[in-house]
Every structure is written in C-alpha cells, then in structure tokens.
Coordinates of C-alpha atoms in Angstrom, one line a residue:
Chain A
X20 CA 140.2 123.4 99.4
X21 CA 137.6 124.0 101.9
X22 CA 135.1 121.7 102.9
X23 CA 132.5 123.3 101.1
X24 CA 134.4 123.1 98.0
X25 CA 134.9 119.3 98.7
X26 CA 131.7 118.4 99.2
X27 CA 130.5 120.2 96.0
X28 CA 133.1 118.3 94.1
X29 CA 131.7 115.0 95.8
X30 CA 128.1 115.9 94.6
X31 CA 129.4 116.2 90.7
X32 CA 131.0 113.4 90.8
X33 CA 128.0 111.2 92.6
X34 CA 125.8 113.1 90.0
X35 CA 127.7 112.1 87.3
X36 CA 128.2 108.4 88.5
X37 CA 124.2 108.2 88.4
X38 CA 123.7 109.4 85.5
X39 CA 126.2 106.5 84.2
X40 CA 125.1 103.5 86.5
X41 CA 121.6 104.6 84.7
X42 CA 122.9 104.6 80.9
X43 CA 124.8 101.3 81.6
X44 CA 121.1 99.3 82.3
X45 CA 119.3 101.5 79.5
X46 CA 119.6 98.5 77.3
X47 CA 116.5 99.5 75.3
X48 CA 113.7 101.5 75.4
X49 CA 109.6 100.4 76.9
X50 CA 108.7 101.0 73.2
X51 CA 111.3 98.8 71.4
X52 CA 110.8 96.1 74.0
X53 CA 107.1 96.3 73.2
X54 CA 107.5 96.6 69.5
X55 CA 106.0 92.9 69.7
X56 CA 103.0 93.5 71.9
X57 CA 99.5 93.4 69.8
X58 CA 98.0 97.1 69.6
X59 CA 95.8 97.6 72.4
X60 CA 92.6 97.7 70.9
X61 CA 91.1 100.9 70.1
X62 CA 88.1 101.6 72.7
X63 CA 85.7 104.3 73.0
X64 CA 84.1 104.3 76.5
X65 CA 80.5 105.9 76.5
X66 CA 79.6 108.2 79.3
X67 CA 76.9 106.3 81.5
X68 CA 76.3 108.6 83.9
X69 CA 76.9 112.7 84.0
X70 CA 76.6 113.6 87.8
X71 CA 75.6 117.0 88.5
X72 CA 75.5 118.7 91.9
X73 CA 78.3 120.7 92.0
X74 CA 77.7 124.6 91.4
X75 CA 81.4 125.3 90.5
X76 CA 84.7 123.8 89.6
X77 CA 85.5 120.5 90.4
X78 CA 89.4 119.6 91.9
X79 CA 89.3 116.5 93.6
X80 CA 87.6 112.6 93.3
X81 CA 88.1 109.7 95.6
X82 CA 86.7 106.4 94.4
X83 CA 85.4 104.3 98.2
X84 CA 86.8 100.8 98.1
X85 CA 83.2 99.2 97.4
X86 CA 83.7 100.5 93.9
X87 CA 80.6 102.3 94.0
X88 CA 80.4 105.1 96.3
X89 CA 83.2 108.0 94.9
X90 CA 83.5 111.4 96.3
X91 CA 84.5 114.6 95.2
X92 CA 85.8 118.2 95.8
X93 CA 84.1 121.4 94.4
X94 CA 85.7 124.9 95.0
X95 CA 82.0 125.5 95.8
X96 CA 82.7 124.2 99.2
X97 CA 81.6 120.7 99.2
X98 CA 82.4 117.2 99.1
X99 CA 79.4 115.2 97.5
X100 CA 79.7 111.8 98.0
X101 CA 77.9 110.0 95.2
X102 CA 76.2 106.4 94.4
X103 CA 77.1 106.0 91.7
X104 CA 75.5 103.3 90.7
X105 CA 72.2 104.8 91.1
X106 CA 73.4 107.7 89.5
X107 CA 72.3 110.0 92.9
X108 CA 74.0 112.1 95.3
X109 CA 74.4 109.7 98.8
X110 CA 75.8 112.4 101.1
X111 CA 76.7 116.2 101.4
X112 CA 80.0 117.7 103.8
X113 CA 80.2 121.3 103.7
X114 CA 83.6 122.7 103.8
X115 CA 84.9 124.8 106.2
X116 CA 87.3 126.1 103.5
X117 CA 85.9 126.1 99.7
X118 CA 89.6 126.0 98.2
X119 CA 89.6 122.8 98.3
X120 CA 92.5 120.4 96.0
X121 CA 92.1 117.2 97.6
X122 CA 89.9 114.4 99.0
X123 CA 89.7 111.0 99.7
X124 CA 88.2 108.0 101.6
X125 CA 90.0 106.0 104.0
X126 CA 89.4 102.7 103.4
X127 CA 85.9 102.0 105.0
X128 CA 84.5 105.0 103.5
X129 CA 83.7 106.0 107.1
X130 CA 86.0 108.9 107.0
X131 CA 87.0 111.8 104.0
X132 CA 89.9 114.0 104.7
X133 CA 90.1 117.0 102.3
X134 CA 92.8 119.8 101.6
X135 CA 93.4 122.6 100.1
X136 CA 94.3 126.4 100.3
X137 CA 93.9 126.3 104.1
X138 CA 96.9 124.6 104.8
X139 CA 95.0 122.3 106.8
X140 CA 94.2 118.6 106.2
X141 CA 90.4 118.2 107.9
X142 CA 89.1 114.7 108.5
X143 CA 85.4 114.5 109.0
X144 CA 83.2 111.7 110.0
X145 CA 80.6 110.7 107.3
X146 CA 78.9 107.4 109.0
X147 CA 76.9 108.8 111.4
X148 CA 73.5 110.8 110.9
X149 CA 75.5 113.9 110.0
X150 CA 78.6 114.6 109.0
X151 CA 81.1 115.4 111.7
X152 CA 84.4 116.7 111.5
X153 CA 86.9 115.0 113.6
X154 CA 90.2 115.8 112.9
X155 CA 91.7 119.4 111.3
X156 CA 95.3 118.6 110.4
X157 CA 97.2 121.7 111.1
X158 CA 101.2 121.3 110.3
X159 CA 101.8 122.6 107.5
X160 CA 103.0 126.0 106.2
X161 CA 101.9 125.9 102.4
X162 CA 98.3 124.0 100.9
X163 CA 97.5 120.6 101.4
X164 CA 97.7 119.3 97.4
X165 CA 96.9 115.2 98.1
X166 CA 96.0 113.4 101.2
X167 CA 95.8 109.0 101.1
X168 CA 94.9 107.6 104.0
X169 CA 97.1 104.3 104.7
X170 CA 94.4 103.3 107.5
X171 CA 91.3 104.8 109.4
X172 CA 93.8 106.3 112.2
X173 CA 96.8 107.5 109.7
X174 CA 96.8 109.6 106.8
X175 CA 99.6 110.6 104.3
X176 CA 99.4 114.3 103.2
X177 CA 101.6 116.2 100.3
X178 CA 102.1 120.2 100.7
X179 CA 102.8 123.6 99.1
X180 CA 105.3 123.6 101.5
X181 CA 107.8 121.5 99.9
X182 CA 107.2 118.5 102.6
X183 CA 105.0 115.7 102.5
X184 CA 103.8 114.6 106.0
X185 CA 102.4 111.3 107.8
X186 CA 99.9 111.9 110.5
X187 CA 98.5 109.7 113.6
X188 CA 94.9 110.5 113.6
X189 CA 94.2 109.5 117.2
X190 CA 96.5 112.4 117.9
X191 CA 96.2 114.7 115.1
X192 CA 100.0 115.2 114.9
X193 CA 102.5 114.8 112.3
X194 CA 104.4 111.4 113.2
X195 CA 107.1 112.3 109.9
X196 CA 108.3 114.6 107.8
X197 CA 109.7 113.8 104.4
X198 CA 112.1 116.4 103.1
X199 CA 113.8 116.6 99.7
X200 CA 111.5 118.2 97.5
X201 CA 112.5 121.4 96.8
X202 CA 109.5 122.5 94.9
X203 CA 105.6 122.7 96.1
X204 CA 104.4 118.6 96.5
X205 CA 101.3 118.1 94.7
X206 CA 100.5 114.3 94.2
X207 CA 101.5 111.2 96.1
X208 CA 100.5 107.4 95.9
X209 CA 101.6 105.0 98.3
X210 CA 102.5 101.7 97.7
X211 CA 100.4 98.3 98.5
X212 CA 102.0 97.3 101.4
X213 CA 102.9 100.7 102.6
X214 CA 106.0 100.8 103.3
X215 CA 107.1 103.2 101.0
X216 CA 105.2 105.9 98.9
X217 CA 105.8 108.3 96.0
X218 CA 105.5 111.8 95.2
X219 CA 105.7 114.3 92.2
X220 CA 106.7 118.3 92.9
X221 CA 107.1 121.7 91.0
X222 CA 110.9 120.8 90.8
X223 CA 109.6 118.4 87.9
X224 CA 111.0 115.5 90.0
X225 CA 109.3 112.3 91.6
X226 CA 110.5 110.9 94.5
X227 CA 110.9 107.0 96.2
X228 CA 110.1 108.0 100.2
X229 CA 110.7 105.2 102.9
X230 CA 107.2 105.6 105.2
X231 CA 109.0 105.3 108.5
X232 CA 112.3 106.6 108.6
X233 CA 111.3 109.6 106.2
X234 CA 114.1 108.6 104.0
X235 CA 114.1 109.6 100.2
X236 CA 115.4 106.8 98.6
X237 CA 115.3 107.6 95.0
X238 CA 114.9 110.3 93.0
X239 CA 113.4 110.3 89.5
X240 CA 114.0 113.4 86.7
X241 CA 112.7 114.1 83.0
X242 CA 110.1 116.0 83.6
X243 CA 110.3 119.6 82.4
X244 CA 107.8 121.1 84.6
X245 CA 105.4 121.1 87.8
X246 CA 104.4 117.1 88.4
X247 CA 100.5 117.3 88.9
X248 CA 99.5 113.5 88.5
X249 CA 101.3 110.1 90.1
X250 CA 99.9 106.5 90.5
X251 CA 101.5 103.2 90.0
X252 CA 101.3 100.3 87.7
X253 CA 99.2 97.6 88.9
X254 CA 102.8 95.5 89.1
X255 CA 104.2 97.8 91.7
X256 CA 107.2 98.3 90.1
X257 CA 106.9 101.1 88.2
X258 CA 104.8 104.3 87.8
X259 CA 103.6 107.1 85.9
X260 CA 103.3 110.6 86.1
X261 CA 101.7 113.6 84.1
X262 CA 103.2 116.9 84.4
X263 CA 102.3 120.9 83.2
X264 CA 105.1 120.2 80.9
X265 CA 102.5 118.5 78.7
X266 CA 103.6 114.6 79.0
X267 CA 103.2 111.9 80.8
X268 CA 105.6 109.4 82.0
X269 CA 106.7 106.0 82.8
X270 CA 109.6 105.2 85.7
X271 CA 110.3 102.2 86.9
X272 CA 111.6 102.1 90.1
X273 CA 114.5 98.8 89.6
X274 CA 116.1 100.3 86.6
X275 CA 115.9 103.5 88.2
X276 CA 115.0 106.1 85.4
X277 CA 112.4 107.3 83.2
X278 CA 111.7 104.4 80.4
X279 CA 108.7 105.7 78.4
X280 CA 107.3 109.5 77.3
X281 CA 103.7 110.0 76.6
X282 CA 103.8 113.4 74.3
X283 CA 100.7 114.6 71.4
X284 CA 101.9 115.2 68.1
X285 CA 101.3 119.0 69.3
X286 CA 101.7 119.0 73.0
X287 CA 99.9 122.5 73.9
X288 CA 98.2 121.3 77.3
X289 CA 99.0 120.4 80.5
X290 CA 98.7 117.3 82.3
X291 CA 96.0 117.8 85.1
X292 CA 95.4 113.9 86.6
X293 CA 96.0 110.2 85.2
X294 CA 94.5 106.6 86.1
X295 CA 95.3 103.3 85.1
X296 CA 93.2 100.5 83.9
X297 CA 93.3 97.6 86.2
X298 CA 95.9 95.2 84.3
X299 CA 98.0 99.0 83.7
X300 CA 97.3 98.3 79.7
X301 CA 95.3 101.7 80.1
X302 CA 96.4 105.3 81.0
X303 CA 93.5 107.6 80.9
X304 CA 94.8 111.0 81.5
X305 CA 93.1 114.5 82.0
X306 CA 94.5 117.4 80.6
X307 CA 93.9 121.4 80.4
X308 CA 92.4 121.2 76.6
X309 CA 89.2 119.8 78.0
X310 CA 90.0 116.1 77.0
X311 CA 91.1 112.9 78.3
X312 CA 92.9 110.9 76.3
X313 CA 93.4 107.1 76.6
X314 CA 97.4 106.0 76.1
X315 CA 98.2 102.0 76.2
X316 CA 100.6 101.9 78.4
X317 CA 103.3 99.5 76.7
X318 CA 103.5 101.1 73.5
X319 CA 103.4 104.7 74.1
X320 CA 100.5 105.1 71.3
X321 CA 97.1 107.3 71.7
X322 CA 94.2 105.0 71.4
X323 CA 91.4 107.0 72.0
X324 CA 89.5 110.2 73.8
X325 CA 86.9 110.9 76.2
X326 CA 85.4 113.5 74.9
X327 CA 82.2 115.7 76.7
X328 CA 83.5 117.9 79.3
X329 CA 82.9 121.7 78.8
X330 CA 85.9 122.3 80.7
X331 CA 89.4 121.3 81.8
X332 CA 89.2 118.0 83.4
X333 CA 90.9 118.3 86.6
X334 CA 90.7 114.9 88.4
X335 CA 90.4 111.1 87.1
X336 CA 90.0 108.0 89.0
X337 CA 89.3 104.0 88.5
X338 CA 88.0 102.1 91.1
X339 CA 89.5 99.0 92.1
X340 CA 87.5 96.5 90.0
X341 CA 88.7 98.6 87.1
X342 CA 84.7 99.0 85.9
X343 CA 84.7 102.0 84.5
X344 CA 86.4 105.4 84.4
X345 CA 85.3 108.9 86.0
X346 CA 86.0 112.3 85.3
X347 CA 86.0 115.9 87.3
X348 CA 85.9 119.1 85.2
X349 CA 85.8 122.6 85.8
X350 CA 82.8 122.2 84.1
X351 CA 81.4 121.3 87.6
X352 CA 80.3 118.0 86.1
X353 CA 81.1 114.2 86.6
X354 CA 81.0 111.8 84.1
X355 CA 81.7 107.8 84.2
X356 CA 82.8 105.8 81.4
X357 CA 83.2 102.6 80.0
Chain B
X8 CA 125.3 131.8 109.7
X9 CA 124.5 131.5 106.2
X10 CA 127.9 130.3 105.5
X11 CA 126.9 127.7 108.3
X12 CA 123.8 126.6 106.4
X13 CA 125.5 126.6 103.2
X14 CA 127.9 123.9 104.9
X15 CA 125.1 122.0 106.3
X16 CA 122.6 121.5 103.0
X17 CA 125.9 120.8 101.0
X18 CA 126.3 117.5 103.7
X19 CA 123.0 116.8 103.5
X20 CA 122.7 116.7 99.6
X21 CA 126.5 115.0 99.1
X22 CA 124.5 112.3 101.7
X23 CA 121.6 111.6 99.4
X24 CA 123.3 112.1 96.7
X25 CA 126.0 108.9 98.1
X26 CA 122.4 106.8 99.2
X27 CA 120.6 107.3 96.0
X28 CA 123.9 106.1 94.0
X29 CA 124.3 103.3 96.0
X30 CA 120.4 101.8 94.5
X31 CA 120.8 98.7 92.5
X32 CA 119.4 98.5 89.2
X33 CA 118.3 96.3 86.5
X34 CA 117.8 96.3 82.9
X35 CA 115.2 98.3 81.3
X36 CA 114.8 95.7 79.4
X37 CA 113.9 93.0 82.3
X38 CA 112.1 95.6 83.7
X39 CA 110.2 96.0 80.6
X40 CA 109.5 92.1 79.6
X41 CA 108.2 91.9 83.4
X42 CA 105.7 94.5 82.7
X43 CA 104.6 93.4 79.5
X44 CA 103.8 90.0 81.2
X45 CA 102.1 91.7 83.7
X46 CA 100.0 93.7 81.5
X47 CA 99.3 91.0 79.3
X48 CA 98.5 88.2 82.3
X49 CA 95.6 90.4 83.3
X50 CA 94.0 91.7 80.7
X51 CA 91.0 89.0 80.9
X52 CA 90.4 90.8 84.2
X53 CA 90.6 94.2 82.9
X54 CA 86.8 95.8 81.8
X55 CA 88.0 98.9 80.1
X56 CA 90.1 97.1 78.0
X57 CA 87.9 94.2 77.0
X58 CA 84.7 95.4 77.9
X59 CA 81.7 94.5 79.9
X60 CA 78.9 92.7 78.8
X61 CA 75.5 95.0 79.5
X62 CA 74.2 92.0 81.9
X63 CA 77.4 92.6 83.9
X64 CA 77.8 96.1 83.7
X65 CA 76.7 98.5 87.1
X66 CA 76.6 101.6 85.4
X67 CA 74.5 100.3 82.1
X68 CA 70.6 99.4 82.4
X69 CA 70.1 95.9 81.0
X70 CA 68.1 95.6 77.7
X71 CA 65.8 93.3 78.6
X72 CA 64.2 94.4 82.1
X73 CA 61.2 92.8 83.6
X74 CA 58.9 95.9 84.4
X75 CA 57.3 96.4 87.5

C-alpha cells in the first residue's frame, strides 16, 4: 500500500475511534439529566425601546461593556452607536463599505471594527470629536463575517475565506492564522481568559482553536447546515450554536459532542443569531421567520417569543448585566426587551 | 504536484485527526449536573429570567416621577 492509502486507512480508523470514545461518555442526554429541573418560567419581555435610525437592513449589534452604549451595522453604510438608555442615537461612523456583516466594540468602547463584503476588517476611532478610522485590516481573501476584539491593540476576525485570523493592531498585521475549516467562517466567540476561542462554518462544524499556536483542538459536528450563530454558556464549558439547518445546539466542550438540540415542532427557518441570559437559563435566538424565540437552556423547551419585528431578525445581543435583550431586523429597526 | 498535495493534506488531516482523538472526556452526565448547578446558582442574578423591578429597571420610566 502506498502511503497515501495508509494514511487514509489511519484517518478511518481515528474517525471511528472518536466517534466511540464519544458514545462511551454519552451516558445520558441534557434533557433526561434535567428532567428534574423546575420549568423555567414562562416570560414575555416587552419591547422598551424601538430604535430607529437606520434607512435599511440591519446585520450587526455590539453591546459596549458599560451595558448601555450598543452599536450596530446597517447595509446602509453606517454604524450608529446608540444610548440606549436614553433611547437616542450617541454617535454616527460612515462606512467606507455599506456591506457590512460585523461590528463590535473593543472593550473601552473607544474603538469599533466592522467587516463585511470588502474583505477588510476597518478599525476606526470613535472617542475623539469625529470619528477616525485607524486601522483597515487587509489579509483576507473572502468577507470578514465576525470580528471580537480580545484588547484595544488585538482583534480576532472570522472570514469567507475559510480562515479565521488574529491581528496586532499596532501593526495592522495578521499575527495567526487558524486553518481547519473547510467551509466560509461566519461566527466566533472567544473565551474569558482568552486563551482559546470558537468558531462555527458553512461545513456545519464548530471548532475549539488554541489563540497562540493556531491549533484546532477540537472539532464539534451535528449540524446539518451553514453555522451562523456561536456564544458560550456563562460556565465556560460549553456552548451553543444556531445554524441555517433550522436548530440550535448545545456542545459541551469536556464530553466533547453535541448534548442538546433546539428544533420547532415545524422547523421551516433558519437560525440567524442567539444570546444567552446571564446565568445561560435563557437562549433568545433570531431566526429568518421574523421571530425570536426564547429556549431555556436545560430543558430544551420553547418558553416564549419576541414578537414585533417586520422582518427577519438578523442580530441579537445581551449586555453583560444581563438587563435586557436587543434585537436587529431587516426591518431596519432595533428593539430592547425585558 | 497534485499528487504531492494530496499526500500533504492526507498528513495534515491523519495529524488532527490523531490530536483531536487524543482529548479527554467526561460524562455528559457530569457535564450536565455541572451546568444545571450553574444555571440554577445564578439565577437570582439573572434579570430576564426573574425580572426587574420598574425602580431598578434602565430601560423602563418609573411610575411615580417627581415632575420638574
């Protein structure tokens, strides 16, 4: 046999011994082991504030650490940076590019990086008089999906190109490259103490990444189609995505496979974006039918649904008191809720 | 040579393939009673899920407001 041939046989069998090592700890499911858990109770979060701006379709939200200022993205070729407290619009940063898919803060709310169709990942300055782009983070050969900054000089980006990339933003280049994927990257979050991060593709897989040696250390399957959403529990040890194959799911990282599936009686829409409450009871999640629909976490059940968007919602987010929830639709509206 | 880089991704993949085998793992069902404790240990904390009295609440106007 040639090498070739040997190796391939290696790859069954390392496949296969997975697969087993997996079934052998799959002792019970996140559902049975919660069949003792009290119901969450059923809420219904009223929408506080509707925050209009935007002239067309939202793709992006960011909430700032102070748990009041959020930003978001609007194909019309903005990032509005809103008070939300107030209820008003706090500052505007025209786009270069209006395709945009991304934004964020970094965590002084001094900077916002944004992506998108461009293939670029622009940083600009937001604490001075004006806005002032800094940065334009050119690397990549596909669109720039997701960007988290880790700090105000380094930024974690996830591509169309099949990578995901960590750049120094003193120097504007890429200091890694994480390859595995083999499907467009669209979401990434990284863990609390940053070491390591992970990331959901079109190959329907998510993936464990070790920050600096670029390592993929784990890799996670069950989805049935493109992963759009990714964020993990509050505990760090597990996470959950939401995918265009209508679900969402639970991982957890230590037992290594999926352990819970979120699916509708008649699952006809995509998953477009997910958050979780702060204790991870809650999983609000956005989807293509216009809704967002509010999962407890443990038991797998649907508790309730934001309903008021005119449009798919395309991007959810919590701050980090856990306060309230917001939502981004096509609509070009914003909506918080609790 | 495509034959070459045939050879090449095969290594790579049997390599991952060997590293992501080699993770430990522990019961779903550890994994599961350590998530339910954390779930439940917070849930005080957690607004959306017990809710925020209006006094407390940023985004909700007070009922009773001293006017100007």
């Amino acid at each position: 046999m040639g090498e070739l041939d040997v190796l391939k046989k290696e790859a069954e069998t390392l496949k296969t011994q997975i697969e087993t090592a997996r079934k052998a700890v799959n002792d019970t499911t996140m559902e049975a082991a919660s069949s003792g858990v009290a119901p969450a109770p059923r809420i219904q979060p009223k929408a506080r504030r509707t925050l209009k701006g935007h002239t067309a379709k939202i793709y992006a939200l960011y909430w700032a650490l102070d748990n009041k200022l959020m930003v978001s993205g609007s194909q019309d070729g903005k990032l509005l940076v809103w008070d939300t407290h107030a209820g008003i619009l706090a500052n505007c940063v025209p786009l270069k590019s209006a395709w945009v898919m991304t934004v964020s803060f970094s965590p002084s709310a001094g900077l916002v990086a944004s992506g998108g169709l461009d293939n670029m990942c622009t940083i600009v300055n937001i604490s001075g008089e004006k806005p002032k782009t800094m940065r334009e983070l050119d690397g990549h050969d596909g669109y720039v999906a997701c960007s988290r900054f880790l700090s105000e000089t380094s930024i974690l980006t996830a591509s169309g190109d099949q990578t995901c990339g960590l750049w120094d933003l003193e120097t504007g280049k890429q200091k890694q490259s994480f390859l595995n994927h083999v499907g467009d990257c669209m979401c990434v979050a990284l863990a609390e103490d940053q070491n390591t991060f992970i990331s959901g593709a079109c190959d329907s897989q998510a993936k464990l990444w070790d920050i600096r040696d670029g390592q993929c250390k784990q890799s996670f399957i069950g989805h049935t189609g493109d992963i759009n959403a990714i964020s993990y529990m509050p505990n760090g040890q597990a996470f959950i995505t939401g995918s265009d194959d209508c679900t969402l799911r639970m991982f957890d990282m230590r037992a290594d496979q999926e352990v819970m599936c979120y699916q509708n009686a008649q699952p006809t829409a995509g998953v477009t974006s997910l958050s979780l409450s702060l204790s991870g009871r809650l999983l609000f999640a956005g989807y293509d039918d216009f809704n967002c629909n509010i999962w407890d976490s443990l038991k797998g059940e649907k508790i309730g649904v934001l309903s008021g968007h005119d449009n798919r919602v395309s991007c959810t987010g919590i701050p980090s008191d856990g306060m309230c929830v917001s939502t981004g639709s096509w609509d070009s509206f914003l909506k918080i809720w609790n | 040579m495509s034959s070459n880089s045939n050879l090449t991704n095969m290594r790579r993949l049997v390599e991952q393939l060997r590293l992501e085998a080699s993770v430990e793992r522990i019961k779903v069902s550890q994994a599961a009673a350590e998530l339910q404790q954390y779930c439940l240990q917070n849930a005080t904390k957690d607004a959306l899920l017990v809710g925020v009295p209006t006094g407390s609440n940023p985004f909700r106007e007070p009922r009773s407001c001293s006017l100007l």
